[in-house]
C-alpha angles and dihedrals in degrees: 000000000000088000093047090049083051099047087048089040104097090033096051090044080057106056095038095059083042091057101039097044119196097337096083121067125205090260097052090039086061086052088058110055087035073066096041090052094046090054091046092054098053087039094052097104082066093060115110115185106229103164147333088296100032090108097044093048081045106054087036077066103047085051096055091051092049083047096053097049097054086047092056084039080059098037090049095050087051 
C-alpha cells in the first residue's frame, strides 16, 4: 500500500491542485492527501482492483471527496 501511495503521489498532487485552483496552498494540499491516505487506508477493504490504473482512479476518488468536503466546510464558515 505504501508503494502504491508513492507511486500516486506526484499524480494525485496534480490533480488536486488542478481541482481546487488558487485557494489551496502547498501546505494545505499536503494536508490533504495525508487525509486522503488516511481514508484510503481505513477504506482499503473496499478496493477492488479492476486494471493497471484502478488504484490510482480509486484513491483519485477518495481525494476529491476529501477535497469537497473541505470546500462546503469553507463555503459554510463564509
Amino acid at each position: 500500500l505504501d508503494q502504491l501511495f508513492t507511486r500516486s503521489l506526484p499524480r494525485l498532487r496534480r490533480l488536486l491542485a488542478l481541482k481546487a485552483g488558487a485557494a489551496l496552498r502547498d501546505a494545505e494540499l499536503d494536508d490533504l492527501v495525508q487525509e486522503a491516505y488516511l481514508e484510503a487506508t481505513r477504506q482499503f477493504h473496499d478496493y477492488t482492483y479492476q486494471g493497471p490504473d484502478s488504484f490510482f482512479r480509486w484513491l483519485a476518488t477518495v481525494a476529491l471527496h476529501r477535497l469537497a468536503n473541505l470546500q462546503r466546510m469553507a463555503a459554510a464558515q463564509k
